[in-house]
Amino acid sequence: MGLSETSGPRDTQALLSAMQTMELRRRDYHVERTLLNQEQLEELGHWGSAPPTRQWRSWFQCSYARARALLFQYLPVLAWLPRYPVRDWLLGDLLSGLSVAIMQLPQGLAYALLAGLPPVFGLYSSFYPVFIYFLFGTSRHISVGTFAIMSVMVGSVTESLAPDEDFLQTPNTTVNEAARDAARVQLASTLSVLVGLFQVGLGLVHFGFVVTYLSEPLVRGYTTAASVQVFVSQLKYVFGLQLSSRSGPLSLIYTVLEVCWKLPQSVVGTVVTAAVAGVVLVVVKLLNDKLQRHLPLPLPGELLTLIGATGISYGVGLKHRFGVDVVGSIPAGLVPPVPPSPELFAKLVGNAFAIAVVGFAIAISLGKIFALRHGYRVDSNQELVALGLSNLIGGIFQCFPISCSMSRSLVQESTGGNTQVAGAVSSLFILAIIVKLGELFQDLPKAVLAATIIVNLKGMLMQFKDICSLWKANRVDLLIWLVTFVATILLNLDLGLAVALAFSLLLVVVRTQLPNYSVLGQVPDTDVYRDVAEYSECGVDVDHLISRKKKLLRKQELKLKQLQKQQSQKQAASSRGTSFSISVNTGLGDTDINNVEDSKVKQASTEDKLDGTVASDPEGAKAPDVSTLKALGLPQPDFHSLILDLSALSFVDTVCLKTLKNIFRDFREIEVEVYMAACHTPVVAQLEVGHFFDASITKQRLFATVHDAVVFALQHPRSGSIGPALATKL
């Protein structure tokens, strides 16, 4: 204790001495050079306008180096695959790819139902796009393929343009499922091609920054609402109901009401199957969470559930005995390529753009998270191209639009995945299932797939917790979240996204136009500046001071007119000509009134005065300036110069030019000189084009640095002014 008590004062003294030494060094710091205003800087640096950059010329240059750079840029696999460390990474990528494929199989079958398509097309969408992304993608850890949000967006399109009602067979009013599925597959594949064209085009013109307009609250609110859409869309498979196809505003509300209305018609076998499958999936996920440290790989709960449910369905005969709907025929092998239908482009263009933006936003956000975690870079523009080619080529082979899955991406990372090789391995495993093993799942109950989808929605439904966290952190972001969620629930996915984006941008504009700013004033006898609204003893109210000055000057004008009237009456009564001269400064200009009626001046009247201002003498000399603050009895500002730091300005418009001119005019009214400093060359050019500089505001008031302006202001204070120079940053 004694040591600590004695060492405390010593440490304090040492700290104070060190601070004093630093203060002395700071005071000794100085720069010895001449002060430079803008004109002197341009003359000294031999300023000239920069030559225009013509980057488009380099686009047409042909050389081996440029061709090689372009090839590596748009086909990244050629850059990283030759340097692939086989011994270190291959085993991890193989295990990761196998784990992802085990998840990809049930999710592909299930998400095809979300898209309103036969389950086998989910397997196709889990093969072609994944392998294409292996060649063109830059993210090493995201798992590309079917995703619930994308599938439900596709389903809203297929069910609205090809509803069940258009394929009713007249004899027994049943749905012709073969014709309906063919029409929906054509719609989905054409939509995928159009989405791919949008993404490739945006990537080639470097439009990857568009994702910055999708803020995190907007994306999370949108995905939460989409997860609710997914949940509601699976209720018909859980309860075994036949529902009407709906799309557009309020379709979700009508679907929920119809489900509630038809609940008494539920198929008991289907409900029991979905409930058992859901319980099994939840239990397996809980076991994986608890035994995560002890298991080399997570238990494939979804695959085991699918295999078990298929075996039970086949052995018990769930379809024939209990009326449980099953997947049905799954053709073996791949399908030939089919060209898209251009006549559908006009109907699909709006939905295609929305799906393209949402799919890219989800993929790039996950990709950047993993890239930051593992220390590599993801090219957003190349990601657009990679996803676009995946959707474009996949659409030709009858796939529906894809993105990346968060759950599969986390599994790919946690099981040792290092590169895109893991995605290639999973796609080859899916290919083997398509060619040989797909037909084994034809007795799989659709209720099991619905349960798989609902259980996998846990992560997105947990985003409802954002409401509490955003309420505490940022209520403006909470407003964006709520508006996005409500708009997407009520207006459907496409219109909801448009409304959310428009509201988010409008909110940015409103917040920009209503910034939180403070007018700073100097605390007396200190170098500290604080908000004049909070500290009443500092600062100067420029508008109030100018208003008081103008009122006093108007009073002087009135008295001057009275003086002129009295003088004219005296002149009329006088028998001999006289000469009268008076000078009064009103602040808007000097007013000289001379009335000479006789060239022979014999006497001048100097008896009348105006608030301490005497009339002119017989020789016509001007009276002292009575428009100054001191002469009017008004308080003078505590500073004589105002320096505007323009280093933060990147451009000026007409409003900014008017504001700057108003600043010069108002502060001159209260006898404060205004200078500008640290202005970038493009801004100087815009000031010149806008005719900002004139006889009263020259380039000599624009200095190279704030230091130059401060030194000049201190060396040239305005006559009769008091206080230091005040520097402020715009």
Coordinates of N, CA and C in Angstrom, one line a residue, residues 321-468:
R321 N -53.7 -46.5 -48.9 CA -54.4 -46.8 -47.7 C -54.9 -45.6 -46.9
F322 N -54.0 -44.5 -46.9 CA -54.4 -43.4 -46.1 C -54.5 -42.1 -46.9
G323 N -54.4 -42.2 -48.2 CA -54.6 -41.0 -49.0 C -53.5 -39.9 -48.9
V324 N -52.3 -40.4 -48.6 CA -51.2 -39.5 -48.5 C -50.6 -39.2 -49.8
D325 N -50.5 -37.9 -50.2 CA -49.9 -37.6 -51.5 C -48.4 -37.8 -51.6
V326 N -47.9 -38.4 -52.6 CA -46.5 -38.7 -52.8 C -45.9 -38.0 -54.0
V327 N -44.6 -38.0 -54.1 CA -43.9 -37.3 -55.1 C -44.2 -37.8 -56.5
G328 N -44.3 -39.1 -56.7 CA -44.7 -39.7 -58.0 C -43.5 -40.0 -58.8
S329 N -43.7 -40.1 -60.1 CA -42.6 -40.6 -61.0 C -41.5 -39.6 -61.1
I330 N -40.3 -40.1 -60.9 CA -39.1 -39.3 -61.1 C -38.3 -39.9 -62.2
P331 N -38.2 -39.3 -63.4 CA -37.5 -39.9 -64.5 C -36.0 -39.9 -64.3
A332 N -35.4 -41.0 -64.7 CA -34.0 -41.2 -64.6 C -33.3 -40.5 -65.7
G333 N -32.1 -40.0 -65.5 CA -31.3 -39.3 -66.5 C -31.6 -37.8 -66.6
L334 N -30.8 -37.2 -67.5 CA -30.9 -35.7 -67.7 C -31.8 -35.4 -68.9
V335 N -32.3 -34.2 -68.8 CA -33.3 -33.8 -69.9 C -32.5 -33.0 -70.9
P336 N -32.9 -33.1 -72.2 CA -32.2 -32.3 -73.2 C -32.4 -30.8 -73.1
P337 N -31.5 -30.0 -73.6 CA -31.8 -28.5 -73.5 C -33.0 -28.1 -74.3
V338 N -33.7 -27.1 -73.8 CA -34.9 -26.5 -74.4 C -34.7 -25.0 -74.5
P339 N -34.9 -24.4 -75.6 CA -34.8 -23.0 -75.7 C -35.9 -22.3 -75.0
P340 N -35.7 -21.1 -74.4 CA -36.7 -20.3 -73.7 C -37.8 -19.8 -74.7
S341 N -38.8 -19.3 -74.2 CA -40.0 -18.8 -75.0 C -39.9 -17.3 -74.9
P342 N -39.4 -16.7 -76.0 CA -39.3 -15.2 -76.0 C -40.7 -14.5 -75.8
E343 N -41.8 -15.1 -76.2 CA -43.1 -14.5 -76.1 C -43.5 -14.3 -74.6
L344 N -42.8 -15.0 -73.7 CA -43.1 -14.9 -72.3 C -42.3 -13.8 -71.6
F345 N -41.3 -13.2 -72.3 CA -40.4 -12.2 -71.7 C -41.1 -11.0 -71.2
A346 N -42.1 -10.6 -72.0 CA -42.9 -9.4 -71.5 C -43.6 -9.6 -70.2
K347 N -44.1 -10.8 -70.0 CA -44.9 -11.1 -68.8 C -43.9 -11.3 -67.6
L348 N -42.7 -11.7 -67.9 CA -41.8 -12.1 -66.8 C -40.7 -11.1 -66.4
V349 N -40.6 -10.0 -67.2 CA -39.5 -9.1 -67.1 C -39.5 -8.4 -65.7
G350 N -40.6 -8.0 -65.1 CA -40.6 -7.4 -63.8 C -40.2 -8.3 -62.7
N351 N -40.8 -9.5 -62.7 CA -40.4 -10.5 -61.7 C -39.0 -11.0 -61.9
A352 N -38.5 -11.1 -63.1 CA -37.1 -11.5 -63.3 C -36.1 -10.5 -62.7
F353 N -36.4 -9.2 -62.9 CA -35.5 -8.3 -62.3 C -35.5 -8.3 -60.8
A354 N -36.7 -8.5 -60.2 CA -36.7 -8.6 -58.7 C -36.0 -9.8 -58.2
I355 N -36.2 -10.9 -58.9 CA -35.5 -12.2 -58.5 C -34.0 -12.1 -58.7
A356 N -33.6 -11.4 -59.8 CA -32.2 -11.2 -60.0 C -31.5 -10.4 -58.9
V357 N -32.2 -9.3 -58.5 CA -31.6 -8.5 -57.4 C -31.6 -9.2 -56.1
V358 N -32.7 -9.9 -55.7 CA -32.8 -10.5 -54.4 C -31.8 -11.7 -54.4
G359 N -31.7 -12.5 -55.5 CA -30.7 -13.6 -55.5 C -29.3 -13.1 -55.3
F360 N -28.9 -12.0 -56.0 CA -27.6 -11.5 -55.9 C -27.3 -11.0 -54.5
A361 N -28.3 -10.3 -53.9 CA -28.1 -9.7 -52.6 C -27.9 -10.7 -51.6
I362 N -28.6 -11.8 -51.6 CA -28.4 -12.9 -50.7 C -27.0 -13.5 -50.9
A363 N -26.6 -13.8 -52.1 CA -25.4 -14.5 -52.4 C -24.2 -13.6 -52.0
I364 N -24.2 -12.3 -52.4 CA -23.0 -11.5 -52.1 C -22.9 -11.2 -50.6
S365 N -24.0 -11.1 -49.9 CA -23.9 -10.8 -48.5 C -23.3 -12.0 -47.8
L366 N -23.7 -13.2 -48.1 CA -23.1 -14.4 -47.5 C -21.6 -14.5 -47.9
G367 N -21.4 -14.3 -49.2 CA -20.0 -14.4 -49.7 C -19.1 -13.5 -49.0
K368 N -19.5 -12.2 -48.8 CA -18.6 -11.3 -48.1 C -18.4 -11.6 -46.7
I369 N -19.4 -12.2 -46.0 CA -19.2 -12.7 -44.6 C -18.1 -13.7 -44.6
F370 N -18.2 -14.7 -45.4 CA -17.2 -15.8 -45.4 C -15.8 -15.3 -45.9
A371 N -15.8 -14.4 -46.8 CA -14.5 -13.9 -47.3 C -13.8 -13.1 -46.2
L372 N -14.5 -12.3 -45.5 CA -13.9 -11.5 -44.4 C -13.4 -12.5 -43.3
R373 N -14.2 -13.6 -43.1 CA -13.8 -14.5 -42.0 C -12.5 -15.3 -42.4
H374 N -12.3 -15.6 -43.7 CA -11.2 -16.4 -44.1 C -10.1 -15.6 -44.9
G375 N -10.3 -14.3 -45.0 CA -9.2 -13.5 -45.5 C -9.0 -13.6 -47.0
Y376 N -10.0 -13.5 -47.8 CA -9.9 -13.4 -49.3 C -10.9 -12.4 -49.8
R377 N -10.9 -12.2 -51.1 CA -11.7 -11.1 -51.6 C -12.8 -11.7 -52.6
V378 N -14.0 -11.2 -52.5 CA -15.0 -11.6 -53.4 C -15.4 -10.4 -54.3
D379 N -15.3 -10.6 -55.6 CA -15.6 -9.6 -56.6 C -17.1 -9.6 -56.9
S380 N -17.8 -8.5 -56.5 CA -19.2 -8.4 -56.6 C -19.7 -8.5 -58.0
N381 N -19.0 -7.8 -58.9 CA -19.4 -7.8 -60.3 C -19.2 -9.2 -60.9
Q382 N -18.1 -9.9 -60.6 CA -17.9 -11.3 -61.1 C -19.0 -12.2 -60.5
E383 N -19.4 -12.0 -59.3 CA -20.4 -12.8 -58.7 C -21.7 -12.6 -59.4
L384 N -22.0 -11.4 -59.9 CA -23.2 -11.2 -60.7 C -23.1 -12.0 -62.0
V385 N -21.9 -12.0 -62.6 CA -21.7 -12.8 -63.9 C -21.9 -14.3 -63.6
A386 N -21.3 -14.7 -62.5 CA -21.3 -16.2 -62.2 C -22.7 -16.6 -61.9
L387 N -23.5 -15.9 -61.1 CA -24.8 -16.3 -60.8 C -25.7 -16.2 -62.1
G388 N -25.4 -15.1 -62.9 CA -26.2 -15.0 -64.1 C -25.9 -16.1 -65.1
L389 N -24.7 -16.6 -65.3 CA -24.4 -17.7 -66.1 C -25.0 -19.0 -65.6
S390 N -25.0 -19.1 -64.2 CA -25.6 -20.3 -63.6 C -27.1 -20.4 -63.9
N391 N -27.8 -19.2 -63.8 CA -29.2 -19.2 -64.1 C -29.5 -19.3 -65.6
L392 N -28.6 -18.6 -66.4 CA -28.9 -18.7 -67.8 C -28.7 -20.1 -68.4
I393 N -27.6 -20.7 -68.1 CA -27.4 -22.1 -68.7 C -28.3 -23.1 -68.0
G394 N -28.6 -22.9 -66.7 CA -29.5 -23.7 -66.0 C -30.9 -23.6 -66.6
G395 N -31.3 -22.4 -67.0 CA -32.7 -22.3 -67.6 C -32.8 -23.0 -68.9
I396 N -31.7 -23.1 -69.7 CA -31.8 -23.8 -70.9 C -32.0 -25.3 -70.7
F397 N -31.5 -25.8 -69.5 CA -31.7 -27.2 -69.1 C -32.8 -27.4 -68.1
Q398 N -33.8 -26.4 -68.2 CA -35.1 -26.5 -67.5 C -34.9 -26.5 -66.0
C399 N -34.0 -25.6 -65.5 CA -33.9 -25.3 -64.1 C -34.6 -24.0 -63.8
F400 N -34.9 -23.8 -62.5 CA -35.6 -22.6 -62.1 C -34.5 -21.7 -61.4
P401 N -34.7 -20.4 -61.2 CA -33.7 -19.5 -60.6 C -33.2 -20.0 -59.3
I402 N -31.9 -19.8 -59.1 CA -31.2 -20.2 -57.8 C -30.4 -19.1 -57.2
S403 N -30.1 -19.3 -56.0 CA -29.1 -18.4 -55.3 C -28.3 -19.3 -54.4
C404 N -28.0 -18.8 -53.2 CA -27.2 -19.7 -52.2 C -28.0 -19.8 -50.9
S405 N -27.8 -21.0 -50.3 CA -28.5 -21.3 -49.1 C -27.5 -21.0 -47.9
M406 N -28.1 -20.4 -46.8 CA -27.3 -20.1 -45.7 C -27.0 -21.4 -44.9
S407 N -27.9 -22.3 -44.7 CA -27.7 -23.5 -44.0 C -26.7 -24.4 -44.6
R408 N -26.8 -24.5 -45.9 CA -25.8 -25.4 -46.6 C -24.4 -24.7 -46.7
S409 N -24.4 -23.4 -46.7 CA -23.1 -22.7 -46.7 C -22.4 -22.9 -45.4
L410 N -23.1 -22.8 -44.3 CA -22.5 -23.0 -43.0 C -22.0 -24.4 -42.8
V411 N -22.8 -25.4 -43.4 CA -22.3 -26.8 -43.3 C -21.0 -27.0 -44.2
Q412 N -21.0 -26.3 -45.3 CA -19.8 -26.4 -46.2 C -18.6 -25.9 -45.5
E413 N -18.8 -24.8 -44.8 CA -17.6 -24.2 -44.1 C -17.2 -25.0 -42.9
S414 N -18.2 -25.5 -42.1 CA -17.9 -26.2 -40.9 C -17.3 -27.6 -41.1
T415 N -17.6 -28.2 -42.2 CA -17.1 -29.6 -42.5 C -15.8 -29.6 -43.2
G416 N -15.1 -28.4 -43.3 CA -13.8 -28.4 -43.9 C -13.7 -27.9 -45.3
G417 N -14.7 -27.4 -45.9 CA -14.7 -26.9 -47.2 C -13.7 -25.7 -47.3
N418 N -12.9 -25.7 -48.4 CA -11.9 -24.7 -48.6 C -12.1 -23.9 -49.9
T419 N -12.6 -24.5 -50.9 CA -12.7 -23.9 -52.2 C -14.0 -24.3 -52.9
Q420 N -14.2 -23.8 -54.1 CA -15.3 -24.2 -54.9 C -15.3 -25.7 -55.3
V421 N -14.3 -26.4 -55.0 CA -14.2 -27.8 -55.3 C -15.3 -28.6 -54.6
A422 N -15.6 -28.1 -53.4 CA -16.7 -28.7 -52.6 C -18.0 -28.6 -53.3
G423 N -18.3 -27.5 -54.0 CA -19.5 -27.4 -54.8 C -19.5 -28.3 -55.9
A424 N -18.4 -28.5 -56.6 CA -18.3 -29.4 -57.7 C -18.5 -30.8 -57.3
V425 N -18.0 -31.2 -56.1 CA -18.2 -32.6 -55.6 C -19.7 -32.8 -55.3
S426 N -20.4 -31.8 -54.7 CA -21.8 -32.0 -54.4 C -22.6 -32.1 -55.7
S427 N -22.3 -31.3 -56.7 CA -23.0 -31.4 -58.0 C -22.8 -32.7 -58.6
L428 N -21.6 -33.3 -58.6 CA -21.4 -34.6 -59.2 C -22.2 -35.7 -58.4
F429 N -22.3 -35.6 -57.1 CA -23.1 -36.5 -56.3 C -24.6 -36.4 -56.7
I430 N -25.1 -35.2 -56.9 CA -26.5 -35.0 -57.3 C -26.6 -35.6 -58.7
L431 N -25.6 -35.5 -59.6 CA -25.7 -36.1 -60.9 C -25.9 -37.6 -60.8
A432 N -25.2 -38.2 -59.9 CA -25.3 -39.7 -59.7 C -26.7 -40.0 -59.3
I433 N -27.3 -39.2 -58.4 CA -28.7 -39.5 -58.0 C -29.7 -39.3 -59.1
I434 N -29.5 -38.3 -59.9 CA -30.4 -38.0 -61.0 C -30.3 -39.2 -62.0
V435 N -29.1 -39.7 -62.3 CA -29.0 -40.7 -63.3 C -29.4 -42.1 -62.8
K436 N -29.2 -42.4 -61.5 CA -29.4 -43.8 -61.1 C -30.4 -43.9 -59.9
L437 N -30.3 -43.0 -59.0 CA -31.0 -43.2 -57.7 C -32.3 -42.4 -57.5
G438 N -32.6 -41.5 -58.5 CA -33.7 -40.6 -58.3 C -35.0 -41.3 -58.2
E439 N -35.2 -42.3 -59.1 CA -36.5 -43.0 -59.1 C -36.8 -43.8 -57.8
L440 N -35.9 -44.0 -57.0 CA -36.1 -44.7 -55.7 C -37.0 -43.8 -54.8
F441 N -37.1 -42.5 -55.0 CA -37.8 -41.6 -54.1 C -39.2 -41.3 -54.6
Q442 N -39.8 -42.1 -55.5 CA -41.1 -41.8 -56.1 C -42.2 -42.0 -55.0
D443 N -42.0 -42.8 -54.0 CA -43.0 -43.0 -53.0 C -42.8 -42.0 -51.8
L444 N -41.9 -41.1 -51.9 CA -41.7 -40.1 -50.8 C -42.9 -39.2 -50.6
P445 N -43.5 -39.1 -49.4 CA -44.6 -38.3 -49.2 C -44.3 -36.8 -49.3
K446 N -45.1 -36.0 -49.9 CA -44.9 -34.6 -50.0 C -45.0 -33.9 -48.7
A447 N -45.7 -34.5 -47.8 CA -45.8 -33.9 -46.4 C -44.4 -33.9 -45.7
V448 N -43.6 -34.9 -46.0 CA -42.2 -35.0 -45.4 C -41.4 -33.8 -46.0
L449 N -41.5 -33.6 -47.3 CA -40.8 -32.4 -47.9 C -41.3 -31.1 -47.3
A450 N -42.6 -31.0 -47.1 CA -43.1 -29.8 -46.5 C -42.6 -29.6 -45.1
A451 N -42.5 -30.7 -44.3 CA -41.9 -30.6 -43.0 C -40.5 -30.2 -43.0
T452 N -39.8 -30.7 -44.0 CA -38.3 -30.4 -44.1 C -38.2 -28.9 -44.4
I453 N -39.1 -28.3 -45.3 CA -39.0 -26.9 -45.6 C -39.3 -26.1 -44.3
I454 N -40.4 -26.4 -43.6 CA -40.8 -25.7 -42.4 C -39.7 -25.7 -41.3
V455 N -39.1 -26.8 -41.1 CA -38.1 -26.9 -40.1 C -36.9 -26.1 -40.5
N456 N -36.5 -26.0 -41.7 CA -35.4 -25.2 -42.2 C -35.7 -23.7 -42.2
L457 N -36.9 -23.3 -41.9 CA -37.3 -21.9 -41.8 C -36.9 -21.3 -40.5
K458 N -36.5 -22.2 -39.5 CA -36.2 -21.7 -38.2 C -35.3 -20.5 -38.1
G459 N -34.2 -20.5 -38.9 CA -33.3 -19.4 -38.8 C -33.9 -18.1 -39.3
M460 N -34.7 -18.1 -40.4 CA -35.3 -16.9 -40.9 C -36.4 -16.4 -40.0
L461 N -37.2 -17.4 -39.4 CA -38.3 -17.0 -38.5 C -37.7 -16.4 -37.2
M462 N -36.5 -16.8 -36.8 CA -35.9 -16.2 -35.6 C -35.6 -14.7 -35.8
Q463 N -35.6 -14.3 -37.1 CA -35.3 -12.9 -37.3 C -36.4 -11.9 -36.8
F464 N -37.5 -12.5 -36.3 CA -38.5 -11.6 -35.6 C -37.9 -11.0 -34.4
K465 N -36.8 -11.5 -33.8 CA -36.1 -10.9 -32.7 C -35.5 -9.5 -33.1
D466 N -35.4 -9.3 -34.4 CA -34.8 -8.0 -34.8 C -35.7 -6.8 -34.3
I467 N -37.0 -7.1 -34.1 CA -37.8 -6.0 -33.7 C -37.4 -5.4 -32.4
C468 N -37.1 -6.3 -31.4 CA -36.7 -5.9 -30.1 C -35.3 -5.2 -30.1

